[in-house]
């Protein structure tokens, strides 16, 4: 962020002056400004920035202070805000101000601001934290497609997470759980999916749905994936015989494209003495988009060694058919949002049936996720779905417990 020191100084000076019990920091982005530079040239872009700056200033009170921050960003200090609602009012005024095209540029150009808001002292004692939290709220607004978001304190988890999660990983304090995968046609155990569990001293049980996406924003995802790979294989290696059981490990596509990943997985298989055919790599369909070419190359190398490749959460992404054409998958995992609806929605049931048929025509096996009751299971058996997973068939449980209970007592498929 340009200008950061200056802005921090001004905000901290405002706090030091001690005149204000509560004020707001508003982080504002006008994504369209960059577009103006790119389309009409930098001179036009700068002119538009000046105009946006003036527009923001005009629509606020004289005591409000507007700072430039980068090409398309502004930081606004809103003194004397009694509550979050007052800050939201300022936000609404800004949004109205931008409803007219920015005139004066070569051609009138409509731009829309996005905002994140943090309050002093509620969300931080000083400029640094207030600005970071207003930025987080701004990111959240962009993610949700909303025009403004006030920082929500539960986001604090994320700030503490990095060190804590890193430390938990280093100290091997995460656990691997196995959830059984069932062969629906023979009604026997087919294997398990490995799922990470983190019970943190300060946050309690943290769901992987929270910490996995968070890890994906940094190098932690590589550490997490390596940990998950090795711990899963270590558990699997304790089996006296694999008897055709297969174990699925979740891989973030971000990690797949890192150099050396294939070697690491193959190396780990060798160290633990697990045959490649006993392992399935799961990749989420939605996250494949970014580096499809690279992922395809990497996955092909894995598949050539006999490792299974499953497209996870199938049915929730956008480009399913385009992927399937070039993707070296061996299996589709049909998302639980579809499976959960086949009982009550005949058209969803038809869609799932069609997916299963299409997969089979393409020599892919199918796994249904999120089977929560016997009726759904029976429907899937009738549709010819190969494998199933879900609370009705077995919940995730500590890997050692799973291996002791299932792998020894249930004859595998
Ligand atoms: P996923 O790969 O789609 O995993 C299936 C999720 O559905 C798991 O959630 C599982 O506990 C849950 N589930 C299973 N059966 C049922 C059911 O019948 N009903 C319902 N409602 N849910 C069911 P979990 O363990 O919270 O994991 C969430 C996600 O986090 C996973 O989704 C996966 O994408 C990711 N994840 C988990 N462990 C790891 C890991 O070690 N590495 C990576 N990269 N991602 C992981
Ligand atoms: Ca999965
Ligand atoms: Ca899934």
Short mmCIF file of N, CA, C and O in Angstrom, two decimals, residues 49-171:
data_model
loop_
_atom_site.label_atom_id
_atom_site.label_comp_id
_atom_site.label_asym_id
_atom_site.label_seq_id
_atom_site.Cartn_x
_atom_site.Cartn_y
_atom_site.Cartn_z
N UNK A 49 -8.67 9.00 -11.09
CA UNK A 49 -8.36 8.84 -9.67
C UNK A 49 -8.60 10.14 -8.92
O UNK A 49 -9.18 10.15 -7.83
N UNK A 50 -8.15 11.24 -9.52
CA UNK A 50 -8.36 12.54 -8.88
C UNK A 50 -9.85 12.81 -8.70
O UNK A 50 -10.29 13.32 -7.68
N UNK A 51 -10.60 12.46 -9.75
CA UNK A 51 -12.03 12.73 -9.68
C UNK A 51 -12.70 11.87 -8.61
O UNK A 51 -13.58 12.35 -7.89
N UNK A 52 -12.29 10.61 -8.56
CA UNK A 52 -12.86 9.73 -7.54
C UNK A 52 -12.53 10.27 -6.14
O UNK A 52 -13.38 10.32 -5.26
N UNK A 53 -11.28 10.71 -6.00
CA UNK A 53 -10.83 11.28 -4.73
C UNK A 53 -11.73 12.46 -4.32
O UNK A 53 -12.24 12.53 -3.19
N UNK A 54 -11.95 13.36 -5.28
CA UNK A 54 -12.76 14.55 -5.00
C UNK A 54 -14.21 14.15 -4.68
O UNK A 54 -14.83 14.70 -3.77
N UNK A 55 -14.70 13.16 -5.42
CA UNK A 55 -16.07 12.70 -5.23
C UNK A 55 -16.25 12.14 -3.81
O UNK A 55 -17.24 12.41 -3.13
N UNK A 56 -15.28 11.36 -3.38
CA UNK A 56 -15.35 10.78 -2.04
C UNK A 56 -15.35 11.90 -1.00
O UNK A 56 -16.19 11.95 -0.11
N UNK A 57 -14.42 12.81 -1.18
CA UNK A 57 -14.30 13.93 -0.23
C UNK A 57 -15.61 14.72 -0.17
O UNK A 57 -16.10 15.05 0.90
N UNK A 58 -16.18 14.99 -1.35
CA UNK A 58 -17.42 15.80 -1.42
C UNK A 58 -18.61 15.13 -0.75
O UNK A 58 -19.46 15.78 -0.20
N UNK A 59 -18.66 13.80 -0.85
CA UNK A 59 -19.85 13.14 -0.32
C UNK A 59 -19.73 12.89 1.18
O UNK A 59 -20.66 12.36 1.78
N UNK A 60 -18.60 13.23 1.77
CA UNK A 60 -18.45 13.02 3.21
C UNK A 60 -18.46 14.36 3.94
O UNK A 60 -18.59 15.42 3.32
N UNK A 61 -18.31 14.30 5.26
CA UNK A 61 -18.30 15.54 6.04
C UNK A 61 -16.94 16.20 5.94
O UNK A 61 -15.93 15.52 5.71
N UNK A 62 -16.88 17.49 6.17
CA UNK A 62 -15.59 18.18 6.07
C UNK A 62 -14.54 17.61 7.03
O UNK A 62 -13.35 17.65 6.73
N UNK A 63 -14.98 17.06 8.18
CA UNK A 63 -13.97 16.55 9.12
C UNK A 63 -13.42 15.18 8.69
O UNK A 63 -12.42 14.72 9.21
N UNK A 64 -14.09 14.50 7.73
CA UNK A 64 -13.60 13.20 7.30
C UNK A 64 -12.35 13.38 6.43
O UNK A 64 -12.26 14.32 5.66
N UNK A 65 -11.41 12.46 6.58
CA UNK A 65 -10.16 12.64 5.84
C UNK A 65 -9.94 11.48 4.88
O UNK A 65 -10.05 10.32 5.25
N UNK A 66 -9.63 11.83 3.65
CA UNK A 66 -9.47 10.82 2.60
C UNK A 66 -8.01 10.73 2.18
O UNK A 66 -7.40 11.74 1.87
N UNK A 67 -7.45 9.53 2.19
CA UNK A 67 -6.07 9.32 1.76
C UNK A 67 -6.05 8.38 0.57
O UNK A 67 -6.81 7.42 0.52
N UNK A 68 -5.12 8.65 -0.34
CA UNK A 68 -4.91 7.70 -1.44
C UNK A 68 -4.13 6.50 -0.94
O UNK A 68 -3.22 6.65 -0.14
N UNK A 69 -4.46 5.34 -1.43
CA UNK A 69 -3.69 4.14 -1.08
C UNK A 69 -3.63 3.25 -2.31
O UNK A 69 -4.52 2.47 -2.57
N UNK A 70 -2.59 3.41 -3.10
CA UNK A 70 -2.46 2.59 -4.32
C UNK A 70 -3.23 3.18 -5.48
O UNK A 70 -3.77 4.28 -5.39
N UNK A 71 -3.30 2.42 -6.57
CA UNK A 71 -3.91 2.91 -7.82
C UNK A 71 -5.41 3.08 -7.71
O UNK A 71 -5.98 3.97 -8.31
N UNK A 72 -6.04 2.18 -6.99
CA UNK A 72 -7.49 2.23 -6.99
C UNK A 72 -8.04 2.16 -5.58
O UNK A 72 -9.18 1.79 -5.36
N UNK A 73 -7.20 2.53 -4.60
CA UNK A 73 -7.63 2.40 -3.21
C UNK A 73 -7.60 3.73 -2.47
O UNK A 73 -6.85 4.64 -2.81
N UNK A 74 -8.44 3.83 -1.46
CA UNK A 74 -8.48 5.00 -0.59
C UNK A 74 -8.69 4.52 0.84
O UNK A 74 -9.34 3.49 1.06
N UNK A 75 -8.11 5.27 1.78
CA UNK A 75 -8.40 5.01 3.18
C UNK A 75 -9.11 6.25 3.70
O UNK A 75 -8.66 7.37 3.44
N UNK A 76 -10.23 6.05 4.38
CA UNK A 76 -10.97 7.20 4.88
C UNK A 76 -11.03 7.12 6.40
O UNK A 76 -11.35 6.06 6.96
N UNK A 77 -10.68 8.21 7.04
CA UNK A 77 -10.80 8.30 8.49
C UNK A 77 -12.08 9.07 8.79
O UNK A 77 -12.24 10.22 8.37
N UNK A 78 -13.01 8.39 9.47
CA UNK A 78 -14.30 9.00 9.78
C UNK A 78 -14.37 9.26 11.28
O UNK A 78 -14.71 8.35 12.05
N UNK A 79 -14.04 10.47 11.73
CA UNK A 79 -14.05 10.74 13.16
C UNK A 79 -15.47 10.75 13.71
O UNK A 79 -16.44 10.83 12.95
N UNK A 80 -15.55 10.66 15.02
CA UNK A 80 -16.81 10.81 15.74
C UNK A 80 -17.94 9.96 15.18
O UNK A 80 -18.99 10.45 14.77
N UNK A 81 -17.72 8.66 15.15
CA UNK A 81 -18.77 7.73 14.72
C UNK A 81 -19.33 7.10 15.99
O UNK A 81 -18.59 6.51 16.77
N UNK A 82 -20.63 7.21 16.20
CA UNK A 82 -21.17 6.67 17.45
C UNK A 82 -21.31 5.16 17.39
O UNK A 82 -21.23 4.48 18.39
N UNK A 83 -21.54 4.64 16.18
CA UNK A 83 -21.72 3.20 16.06
C UNK A 83 -21.40 2.76 14.64
O UNK A 83 -21.16 3.59 13.76
N UNK A 84 -21.44 1.44 14.46
CA UNK A 84 -21.20 0.89 13.12
C UNK A 84 -22.23 1.45 12.13
O UNK A 84 -21.92 1.68 10.96
N UNK A 85 -23.46 1.70 12.62
CA UNK A 85 -24.49 2.22 11.72
C UNK A 85 -24.13 3.57 11.12
O UNK A 85 -24.41 3.83 9.95
N UNK A 86 -23.50 4.41 11.92
CA UNK A 86 -23.08 5.70 11.39
C UNK A 86 -22.06 5.51 10.27
O UNK A 86 -22.09 6.20 9.26
N UNK A 87 -21.16 4.57 10.48
CA UNK A 87 -20.15 4.32 9.46
C UNK A 87 -20.81 3.77 8.20
O UNK A 87 -20.42 4.11 7.07
N UNK A 88 -21.84 2.94 8.39
CA UNK A 88 -22.53 2.38 7.23
C UNK A 88 -23.26 3.47 6.44
O UNK A 88 -23.34 3.41 5.21
N UNK A 89 -23.74 4.47 7.18
CA UNK A 89 -24.40 5.58 6.52
C UNK A 89 -23.42 6.30 5.59
O UNK A 89 -23.75 6.64 4.45
N UNK A 90 -22.22 6.50 6.09
CA UNK A 90 -21.19 7.13 5.26
C UNK A 90 -20.93 6.26 4.03
O UNK A 90 -20.80 6.77 2.91
N UNK A 91 -20.89 4.94 4.26
CA UNK A 91 -20.70 4.02 3.15
C UNK A 91 -21.79 4.15 2.10
O UNK A 91 -21.53 4.17 0.89
N UNK A 92 -23.02 4.25 2.57
CA UNK A 92 -24.15 4.37 1.64
C UNK A 92 -24.04 5.66 0.83
O UNK A 92 -24.31 5.67 -0.37
N UNK A 93 -23.63 6.74 1.52
CA UNK A 93 -23.48 8.01 0.78
C UNK A 93 -22.44 7.86 -0.33
O UNK A 93 -22.61 8.35 -1.44
N UNK A 94 -21.35 7.15 -0.01
CA UNK A 94 -20.30 6.96 -1.02
C UNK A 94 -20.82 6.17 -2.22
O UNK A 94 -20.53 6.48 -3.36
N UNK A 95 -21.61 5.16 -1.92
CA UNK A 95 -22.14 4.34 -3.00
C UNK A 95 -23.06 5.17 -3.90
O UNK A 95 -22.97 5.10 -5.13
N UNK A 96 -23.89 6.01 -3.27
CA UNK A 96 -24.75 6.90 -4.07
C UNK A 96 -23.93 7.83 -4.93
O UNK A 96 -24.24 8.07 -6.10
N UNK A 97 -22.85 8.36 -4.35
CA UNK A 97 -22.02 9.32 -5.08
C UNK A 97 -21.48 8.70 -6.37
O UNK A 97 -21.32 9.37 -7.38
N UNK A 98 -21.22 7.39 -6.33
CA UNK A 98 -20.64 6.73 -7.50
C UNK A 98 -21.70 6.20 -8.47
O UNK A 98 -21.37 5.51 -9.42
N UNK A 99 -22.94 6.53 -8.21
CA UNK A 99 -23.98 6.04 -9.12
C UNK A 99 -23.95 6.77 -10.46
O UNK A 99 -24.43 6.27 -11.47
N UNK A 100 -23.40 7.98 -10.47
CA UNK A 100 -23.22 8.72 -11.73
C UNK A 100 -21.88 8.32 -12.34
O UNK A 100 -20.93 8.08 -11.60
N UNK A 101 -21.80 8.29 -13.66
CA UNK A 101 -20.49 8.02 -14.26
C UNK A 101 -19.50 9.13 -13.89
O UNK A 101 -19.91 10.26 -13.66
N UNK A 102 -18.23 8.77 -13.82
CA UNK A 102 -17.21 9.79 -13.58
C UNK A 102 -17.12 10.65 -14.83
O UNK A 102 -16.63 10.20 -15.86
N UNK A 103 -17.66 11.86 -14.79
CA UNK A 103 -17.59 12.64 -16.02
C UNK A 103 -16.27 13.38 -16.05
O UNK A 103 -15.53 13.42 -15.08
N UNK A 104 -15.98 13.93 -17.21
CA UNK A 104 -14.69 14.62 -17.32
C UNK A 104 -13.62 13.69 -17.88
O UNK A 104 -12.68 14.13 -18.49
N UNK A 105 -13.80 12.39 -17.69
CA UNK A 105 -12.88 11.47 -18.37
C UNK A 105 -13.29 11.44 -19.84
O UNK A 105 -14.37 11.91 -20.20
N UNK A 106 -12.44 10.86 -20.67
CA UNK A 106 -12.65 10.89 -22.12
C UNK A 106 -14.08 10.48 -22.46
O UNK A 106 -14.76 11.11 -23.25
N UNK A 107 -14.52 9.38 -21.85
CA UNK A 107 -15.93 9.04 -21.99
C UNK A 107 -16.41 8.72 -20.59
O UNK A 107 -15.66 8.15 -19.80
N UNK A 108 -17.64 9.07 -20.26
CA UNK A 108 -18.13 8.83 -18.91
C UNK A 108 -18.01 7.35 -18.58
O UNK A 108 -18.35 6.51 -19.42
N UNK A 109 -17.54 7.03 -17.44
CA UNK A 109 -17.21 5.65 -17.09
C UNK A 109 -17.80 5.35 -15.74
O UNK A 109 -17.56 6.07 -14.77
N UNK A 110 -18.59 4.30 -15.67
CA UNK A 110 -19.26 3.97 -14.42
C UNK A 110 -18.35 3.07 -13.58
O UNK A 110 -17.92 2.01 -14.06
N UNK A 111 -18.04 3.51 -12.38
CA UNK A 111 -17.23 2.66 -11.50
C UNK A 111 -18.00 2.46 -10.19
O UNK A 111 -18.80 3.29 -9.81
N UNK A 112 -17.71 1.30 -9.56
CA UNK A 112 -18.42 1.00 -8.31
C UNK A 112 -17.41 0.74 -7.20
O UNK A 112 -16.51 -0.07 -7.35
N UNK A 113 -17.57 1.45 -6.10
CA UNK A 113 -16.63 1.22 -5.00
C UNK A 113 -17.02 0.00 -4.17
O UNK A 113 -18.17 -0.41 -4.15
N UNK A 114 -16.02 -0.59 -3.50
CA UNK A 114 -16.25 -1.66 -2.53
C UNK A 114 -15.57 -1.22 -1.24
O UNK A 114 -14.48 -0.66 -1.29
N UNK A 115 -16.19 -1.50 -0.10
CA UNK A 115 -15.66 -0.96 1.14
C UNK A 115 -15.59 -1.97 2.27
O UNK A 115 -16.43 -2.85 2.37
N UNK A 116 -14.59 -1.78 3.11
CA UNK A 116 -14.50 -2.53 4.36
C UNK A 116 -14.34 -1.53 5.49
O UNK A 116 -13.62 -0.54 5.35
N UNK A 117 -15.01 -1.78 6.61
CA UNK A 117 -15.03 -0.80 7.68
C UNK A 117 -14.58 -1.43 8.99
O UNK A 117 -14.99 -2.54 9.33
N UNK A 118 -13.70 -0.72 9.73
CA UNK A 118 -13.35 -1.16 11.08
C UNK A 118 -13.53 0.02 12.03
O UNK A 118 -13.37 1.17 11.63
N UNK A 119 -13.89 -0.30 13.27
CA UNK A 119 -14.17 0.75 14.25
C UNK A 119 -13.12 0.78 15.35
O UNK A 119 -12.70 -0.28 15.85
N UNK A 120 -12.74 2.00 15.72
CA UNK A 120 -11.91 2.18 16.91
C UNK A 120 -12.83 2.48 18.08
O UNK A 120 -13.76 3.27 17.91
N UNK A 121 -12.67 1.91 19.24
CA UNK A 121 -11.61 0.97 19.65
C UNK A 121 -12.05 -0.49 19.51
O UNK A 121 -11.27 -1.38 19.81
N UNK A 122 -13.29 -0.71 19.01
CA UNK A 122 -13.85 -2.06 18.99
C UNK A 122 -12.95 -3.07 18.25
O UNK A 122 -12.81 -4.21 18.67
N UNK A 123 -12.37 -2.64 17.14
CA UNK A 123 -11.66 -3.59 16.29
C UNK A 123 -10.14 -3.43 16.31
O UNK A 123 -9.45 -4.10 15.55
N UNK A 124 -9.64 -2.56 17.15
CA UNK A 124 -8.20 -2.45 17.23
C UNK A 124 -7.80 -1.20 17.97
O UNK A 124 -8.50 -0.19 17.92
N UNK A 125 -6.64 -1.28 18.64
CA UNK A 125 -6.19 -0.15 19.44
C UNK A 125 -5.37 0.87 18.64
O UNK A 125 -5.12 1.97 19.14
N UNK A 126 -4.97 0.51 17.42
CA UNK A 126 -4.12 1.42 16.67
C UNK A 126 -4.29 1.28 15.18
O UNK A 126 -5.03 0.41 14.71
N UNK A 127 -3.60 2.16 14.43
CA UNK A 127 -3.78 2.23 12.98
C UNK A 127 -3.52 0.90 12.29
O UNK A 127 -4.28 0.48 11.42
N UNK A 128 -2.46 0.23 12.71
CA UNK A 128 -2.06 -0.99 12.01
C UNK A 128 -3.19 -2.02 12.02
O UNK A 128 -3.62 -2.51 10.98
N UNK A 129 -3.71 -2.31 13.20
CA UNK A 129 -4.74 -3.33 13.28
C UNK A 129 -6.06 -2.87 12.65
O UNK A 129 -6.74 -3.64 11.99
N UNK A 130 -6.37 -1.59 12.86
CA UNK A 130 -7.62 -1.08 12.27
C UNK A 130 -7.59 -1.19 10.75
O UNK A 130 -8.55 -1.62 10.12
N UNK A 131 -6.44 -0.83 10.17
CA UNK A 131 -6.35 -0.88 8.71
C UNK A 131 -6.37 -2.32 8.20
O UNK A 131 -7.00 -2.63 7.20
N UNK A 132 -5.69 -3.20 8.93
CA UNK A 132 -5.70 -4.59 8.48
C UNK A 132 -7.11 -5.17 8.54
O UNK A 132 -7.53 -5.92 7.67
N UNK A 133 -7.82 -4.81 9.60
CA UNK A 133 -9.16 -5.37 9.74
C UNK A 133 -10.14 -4.75 8.75
O UNK A 133 -11.02 -5.45 8.25
N UNK A 134 -9.96 -3.47 8.48
CA UNK A 134 -10.81 -2.86 7.44
C UNK A 134 -10.51 -3.53 6.10
O UNK A 134 -11.42 -3.78 5.30
N UNK A 135 -9.24 -3.88 5.86
CA UNK A 135 -8.88 -4.58 4.62
C UNK A 135 -9.49 -5.97 4.55
O UNK A 135 -9.92 -6.41 3.49
N UNK A 136 -9.49 -6.65 5.70
CA UNK A 136 -10.10 -7.98 5.71
C UNK A 136 -11.59 -7.87 5.38
O UNK A 136 -12.13 -8.70 4.65
N UNK A 137 -12.23 -6.85 5.96
CA UNK A 137 -13.65 -6.65 5.69
C UNK A 137 -13.86 -6.34 4.21
O UNK A 137 -14.81 -6.82 3.59
N UNK A 138 -12.92 -5.59 3.63
CA UNK A 138 -13.00 -5.28 2.20
C UNK A 138 -12.87 -6.56 1.36
O UNK A 138 -13.64 -6.78 0.42
N UNK A 139 -11.91 -7.40 1.73
CA UNK A 139 -11.77 -8.69 1.01
C UNK A 139 -13.06 -9.48 1.10
O UNK A 139 -13.50 -10.09 0.12
N UNK A 140 -13.63 -9.48 2.30
CA UNK A 140 -14.86 -10.23 2.53
C UNK A 140 -15.99 -9.68 1.65
O UNK A 140 -16.76 -10.44 1.05
N UNK A 141 -16.05 -8.35 1.56
CA UNK A 141 -17.08 -7.72 0.72
C UNK A 141 -16.91 -8.17 -0.73
O UNK A 141 -17.88 -8.51 -1.41
N UNK A 142 -15.65 -8.20 -1.18
CA UNK A 142 -15.41 -8.61 -2.57
C UNK A 142 -15.77 -10.08 -2.79
O UNK A 142 -16.33 -10.44 -3.80
N UNK A 143 -15.44 -10.88 -1.78
CA UNK A 143 -15.78 -12.31 -1.89
C UNK A 143 -17.28 -12.51 -1.97
O UNK A 143 -17.77 -13.30 -2.74
N UNK A 144 -18.00 -11.75 -1.12
CA UNK A 144 -19.45 -11.94 -1.09
C UNK A 144 -20.17 -11.19 -2.19
O UNK A 144 -21.38 -11.33 -2.34
N UNK A 145 -19.44 -10.34 -2.91
CA UNK A 145 -20.08 -9.54 -3.93
C UNK A 145 -20.96 -8.44 -3.35
O UNK A 145 -21.93 -8.02 -3.96
N UNK A 146 -20.60 -7.97 -2.14
CA UNK A 146 -21.36 -6.88 -1.53
C UNK A 146 -20.57 -5.58 -1.64
O UNK A 146 -19.38 -5.58 -1.91
N UNK A 147 -21.28 -4.47 -1.42
CA UNK A 147 -20.61 -3.18 -1.58
C UNK A 147 -19.84 -2.77 -0.34
O UNK A 147 -18.83 -2.10 -0.43
N UNK A 148 -20.33 -3.14 0.83
CA UNK A 148 -19.54 -2.88 2.03
C UNK A 148 -19.79 -3.93 3.10
O UNK A 148 -20.86 -4.55 3.16
N UNK A 149 -18.77 -4.12 3.92
CA UNK A 149 -18.87 -5.07 5.02
C UNK A 149 -18.17 -4.42 6.22
O UNK A 149 -17.10 -3.84 6.07
N UNK A 150 -18.81 -4.50 7.38
CA UNK A 150 -18.15 -4.07 8.61
C UNK A 150 -17.39 -5.28 9.15
O UNK A 150 -17.90 -6.40 9.12
N UNK A 151 -16.18 -5.03 9.57
CA UNK A 151 -15.35 -6.10 10.11
C UNK A 151 -16.11 -6.87 11.19
O UNK A 151 -16.75 -6.28 12.05
N UNK A 152 -16.04 -8.21 11.11
CA UNK A 152 -16.69 -9.03 12.13
C UNK A 152 -15.62 -9.71 12.97
O UNK A 152 -14.73 -10.35 12.41
N UNK A 153 -15.76 -9.55 14.28
CA UNK A 153 -14.69 -10.01 15.17
C UNK A 153 -14.30 -11.48 14.99
O UNK A 153 -13.18 -11.83 15.24
N UNK A 154 -15.20 -12.35 14.52
CA UNK A 154 -14.77 -13.75 14.42
C UNK A 154 -13.61 -13.92 13.44
O UNK A 154 -12.91 -14.91 13.48
N UNK A 155 -13.43 -12.92 12.58
CA UNK A 155 -12.28 -12.98 11.67
C UNK A 155 -10.94 -12.99 12.42
O UNK A 155 -9.92 -13.31 11.84
N UNK A 156 -10.97 -12.60 13.71
CA UNK A 156 -9.70 -12.55 14.46
C UNK A 156 -9.03 -13.91 14.46
O UNK A 156 -7.82 -14.00 14.48
N UNK A 157 -9.85 -14.97 14.46
CA UNK A 157 -9.29 -16.32 14.39
C UNK A 157 -8.19 -16.40 13.35
O UNK A 157 -7.12 -16.91 13.60
N UNK A 158 -8.50 -15.85 12.20
CA UNK A 158 -7.60 -15.96 11.07
C UNK A 158 -6.23 -15.35 11.37
O UNK A 158 -5.21 -15.86 11.00
N UNK A 159 -6.25 -14.26 12.13
CA UNK A 159 -4.98 -13.62 12.42
C UNK A 159 -4.10 -14.47 13.33
O UNK A 159 -2.91 -14.50 13.21
N UNK A 160 -4.76 -15.13 14.29
CA UNK A 160 -3.98 -15.91 15.25
C UNK A 160 -3.57 -17.22 14.59
O UNK A 160 -2.55 -17.79 14.91
N UNK A 161 -4.39 -17.64 13.66
CA UNK A 161 -4.19 -18.94 13.04
C UNK A 161 -2.78 -19.25 12.56
O UNK A 161 -2.26 -20.29 12.83
N UNK A 162 -2.20 -18.31 11.82
CA UNK A 162 -1.01 -18.67 11.08
C UNK A 162 0.03 -19.31 11.99
O UNK A 162 0.45 -20.44 11.76
N UNK A 163 0.42 -18.57 13.04
CA UNK A 163 1.46 -19.08 13.93
C UNK A 163 1.02 -20.36 14.61
O UNK A 163 1.79 -21.30 14.74
N UNK A 164 -0.24 -20.34 15.02
CA UNK A 164 -0.73 -21.49 15.77
C UNK A 164 -0.82 -22.74 14.92
O UNK A 164 -0.43 -23.82 15.35
N UNK A 165 -1.33 -22.56 13.71
CA UNK A 165 -1.48 -23.71 12.83
C UNK A 165 -0.11 -24.22 12.40
O UNK A 165 0.15 -25.42 12.37
N UNK A 166 0.78 -23.28 12.12
CA UNK A 166 2.14 -23.62 11.73
C UNK A 166 2.79 -24.45 12.84
O UNK A 166 3.40 -25.49 12.60
N UNK A 167 2.63 -23.97 14.05
CA UNK A 167 3.22 -24.65 15.20
C UNK A 167 2.58 -26.03 15.40
O UNK A 167 3.28 -27.01 15.64
N UNK A 168 1.26 -26.09 15.24
CA UNK A 168 0.56 -27.37 15.41
C UNK A 168 1.05 -28.38 14.37
O UNK A 168 1.23 -29.55 14.66
N UNK A 169 1.28 -27.88 13.15
CA UNK A 169 1.77 -28.77 12.10
C UNK A 169 3.19 -29.23 12.41
O UNK A 169 3.52 -30.41 12.30
N UNK A 170 4.04 -28.27 12.80
CA UNK A 170 5.44 -28.61 13.11
C UNK A 170 5.51 -29.62 14.24
O UNK A 170 6.33 -30.52 14.23
N UNK A 171 4.63 -29.44 15.22
CA UNK A 171 4.67 -30.30 16.39
C UNK A 171 3.82 -31.55 16.20
O UNK A 171 3.61 -32.31 17.13
#
